[in-house]
CSV table of C-alpha atoms and ligand atoms in Angstrom, one decimal:
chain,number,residue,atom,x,y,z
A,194,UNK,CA,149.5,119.3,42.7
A,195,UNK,CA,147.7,116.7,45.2
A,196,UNK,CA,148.4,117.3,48.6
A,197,UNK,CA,147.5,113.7,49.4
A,198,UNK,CA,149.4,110.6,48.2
A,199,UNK,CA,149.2,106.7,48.3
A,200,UNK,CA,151.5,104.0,47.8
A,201,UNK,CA,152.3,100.0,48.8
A,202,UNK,CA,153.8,97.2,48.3
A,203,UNK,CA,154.1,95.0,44.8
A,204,UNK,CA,151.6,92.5,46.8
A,205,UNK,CA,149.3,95.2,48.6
A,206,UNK,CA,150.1,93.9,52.5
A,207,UNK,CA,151.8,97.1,52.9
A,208,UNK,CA,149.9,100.3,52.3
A,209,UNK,CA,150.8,104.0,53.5
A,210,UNK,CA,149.4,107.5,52.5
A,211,UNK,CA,151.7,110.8,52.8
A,212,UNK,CA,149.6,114.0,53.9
A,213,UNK,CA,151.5,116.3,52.1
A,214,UNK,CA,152.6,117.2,48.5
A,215,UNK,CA,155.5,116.1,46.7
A,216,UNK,CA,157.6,118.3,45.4
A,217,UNK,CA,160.5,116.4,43.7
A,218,UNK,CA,162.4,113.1,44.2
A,219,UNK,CA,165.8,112.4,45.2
A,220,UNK,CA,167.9,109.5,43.5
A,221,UNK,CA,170.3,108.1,45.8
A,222,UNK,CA,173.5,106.2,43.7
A,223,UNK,CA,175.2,104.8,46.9
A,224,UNK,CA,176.3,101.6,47.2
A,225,UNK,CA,173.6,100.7,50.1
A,226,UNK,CA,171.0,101.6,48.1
A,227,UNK,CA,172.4,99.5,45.2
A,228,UNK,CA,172.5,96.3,46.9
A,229,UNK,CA,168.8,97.0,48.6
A,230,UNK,CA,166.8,97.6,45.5
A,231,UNK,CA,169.0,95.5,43.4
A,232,UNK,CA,169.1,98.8,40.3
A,233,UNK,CA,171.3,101.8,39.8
A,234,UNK,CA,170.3,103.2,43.3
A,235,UNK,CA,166.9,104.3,45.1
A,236,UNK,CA,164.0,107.3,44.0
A,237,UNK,CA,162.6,108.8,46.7
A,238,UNK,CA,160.5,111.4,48.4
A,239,UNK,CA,161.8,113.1,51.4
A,240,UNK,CA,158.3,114.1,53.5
A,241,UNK,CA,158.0,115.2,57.1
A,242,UNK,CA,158.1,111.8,59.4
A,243,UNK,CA,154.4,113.1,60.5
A,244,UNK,CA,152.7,112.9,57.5
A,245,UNK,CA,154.0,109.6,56.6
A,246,UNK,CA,151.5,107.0,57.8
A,247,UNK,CA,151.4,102.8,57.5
A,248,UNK,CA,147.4,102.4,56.8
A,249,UNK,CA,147.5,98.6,56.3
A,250,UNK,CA,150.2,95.7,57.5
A,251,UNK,CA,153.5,96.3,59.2
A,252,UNK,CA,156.5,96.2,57.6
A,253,UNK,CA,159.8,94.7,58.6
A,254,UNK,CA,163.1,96.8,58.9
A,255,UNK,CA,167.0,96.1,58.1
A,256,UNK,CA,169.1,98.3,60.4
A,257,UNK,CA,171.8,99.3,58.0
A,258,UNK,CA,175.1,100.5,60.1
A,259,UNK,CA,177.5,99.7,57.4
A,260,UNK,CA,176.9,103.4,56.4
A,261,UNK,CA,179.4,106.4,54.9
A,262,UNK,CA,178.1,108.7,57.8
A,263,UNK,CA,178.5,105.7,60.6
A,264,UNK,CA,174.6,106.8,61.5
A,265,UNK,CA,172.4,103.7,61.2
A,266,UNK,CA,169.8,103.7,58.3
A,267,UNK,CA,166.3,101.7,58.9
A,268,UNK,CA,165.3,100.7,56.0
A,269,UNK,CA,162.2,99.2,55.7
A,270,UNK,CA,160.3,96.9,53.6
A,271,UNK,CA,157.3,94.4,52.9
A,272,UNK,CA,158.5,90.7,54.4
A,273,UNK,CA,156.1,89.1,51.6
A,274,UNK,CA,157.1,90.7,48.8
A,275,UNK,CA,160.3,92.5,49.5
A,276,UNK,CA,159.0,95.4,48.2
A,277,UNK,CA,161.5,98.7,49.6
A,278,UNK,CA,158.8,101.1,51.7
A,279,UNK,CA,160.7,103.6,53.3
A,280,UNK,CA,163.9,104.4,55.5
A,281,UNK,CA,165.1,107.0,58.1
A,282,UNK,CA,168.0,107.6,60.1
A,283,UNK,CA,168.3,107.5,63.5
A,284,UNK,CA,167.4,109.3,65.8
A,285,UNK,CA,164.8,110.0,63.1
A,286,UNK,CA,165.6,113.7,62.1
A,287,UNK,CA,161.6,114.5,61.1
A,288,UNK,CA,161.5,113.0,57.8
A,289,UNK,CA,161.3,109.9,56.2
A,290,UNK,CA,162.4,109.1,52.7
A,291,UNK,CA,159.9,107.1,51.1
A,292,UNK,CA,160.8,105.0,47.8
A,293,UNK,CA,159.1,106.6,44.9
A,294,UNK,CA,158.3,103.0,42.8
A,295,UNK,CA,156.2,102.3,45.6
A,296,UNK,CA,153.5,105.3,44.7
A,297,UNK,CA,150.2,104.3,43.0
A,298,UNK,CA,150.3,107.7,40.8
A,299,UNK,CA,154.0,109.1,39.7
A,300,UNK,CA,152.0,111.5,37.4
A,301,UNK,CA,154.1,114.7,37.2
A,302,UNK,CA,156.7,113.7,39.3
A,303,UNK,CA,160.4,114.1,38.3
A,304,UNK,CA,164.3,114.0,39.8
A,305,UNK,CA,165.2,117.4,40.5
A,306,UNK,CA,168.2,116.2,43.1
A,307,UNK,CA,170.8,113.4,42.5
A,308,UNK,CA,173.1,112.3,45.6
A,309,UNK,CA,176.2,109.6,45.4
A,310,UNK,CA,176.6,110.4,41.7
A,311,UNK,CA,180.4,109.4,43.0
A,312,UNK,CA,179.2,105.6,43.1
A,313,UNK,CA,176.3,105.8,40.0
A,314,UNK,CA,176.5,103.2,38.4
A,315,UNK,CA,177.5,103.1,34.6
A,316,UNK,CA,174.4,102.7,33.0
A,317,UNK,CA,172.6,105.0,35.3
A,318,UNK,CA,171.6,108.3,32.9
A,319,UNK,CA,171.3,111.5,35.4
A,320,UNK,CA,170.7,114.6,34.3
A,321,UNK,CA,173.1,117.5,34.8
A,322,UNK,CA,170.5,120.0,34.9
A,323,UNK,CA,169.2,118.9,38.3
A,324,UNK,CA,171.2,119.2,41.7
A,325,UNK,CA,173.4,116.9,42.0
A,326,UNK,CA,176.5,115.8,45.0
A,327,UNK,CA,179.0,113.3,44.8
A,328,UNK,CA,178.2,112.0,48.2
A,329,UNK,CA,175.4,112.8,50.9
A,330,UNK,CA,173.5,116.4,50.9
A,331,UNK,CA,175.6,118.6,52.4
A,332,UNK,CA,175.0,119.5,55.9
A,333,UNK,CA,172.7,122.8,55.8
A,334,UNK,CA,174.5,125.9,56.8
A,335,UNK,CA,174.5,126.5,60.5
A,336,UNK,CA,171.8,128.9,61.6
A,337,UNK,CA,173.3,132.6,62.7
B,30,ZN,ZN1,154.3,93.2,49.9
B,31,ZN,ZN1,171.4,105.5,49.2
């Protein structure tokens, strides 16, 4: 499994490489993530906000408040192209969640966790076998 990934834009002014390995991608069916990509909902891989780096170009960022969890989303994207990069809540809890499309090599990579299946749209096809919520992950069980 390569430990090093690259990704960018559909026109190449935004480019990024993640230092770490991914391990599976998380669909998201909400209704936010709808209207931003324009499909059945978003792909993405959740990697540590540290290993996430821009290597070329800057992109531009939608501050999306009109959230289920009331926490502002910045979601960011190429102003040429309108490519979807990544997004992050705020404060940004250590990771970024970085649209999957946007890879140069998907080799391997598959949904193992679906989120919003509540809102999926109709003709979205996900697959029981893998984890899947209604709404957002649920919080992680507080620490003893
Ligand atoms: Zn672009
Ligand atoms: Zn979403």
């Amino acid at each position: 499994m390569p430990t090093t990934h690259t990704g960018g834009c559909l026109c190449s002014a935004i480019r990024y490489t993640i230092d770490a390995p991914i391990t599976g991608l998380r669909a998201c069916h909400c209704v936010n993530c709808q209207k931003h990509t324009g499909a059945g909902g978003s792909v993405n891989a959740v990697v540590p906000s540290d290993k996430f780096r821009i290597t070329r170009g800057t992109t531009r960022k939608y501050d999306d408040a009109a959230t289920q969890s009331g926490r502002t989303l910045s979601r960011h994207f190429c102003e040429k192209c309108g490519s979807p990069i990544y997004s992050h809540r705020n404060p940004n809890p250590g990771f970024v969640v970085v649209r999957a499309g946007t890879l140069d090599d998907k080799a391997g990579l598959r949904i193992t966790g679906n989120i919003w299946t509540s809102t999926a749209a109709a003709w979205s096809h996900i697959d029981p076998s893998t984890e899947c919520h209604p709404e957002n992950m649920p919080a992680p069980a507080p620490k003893p």
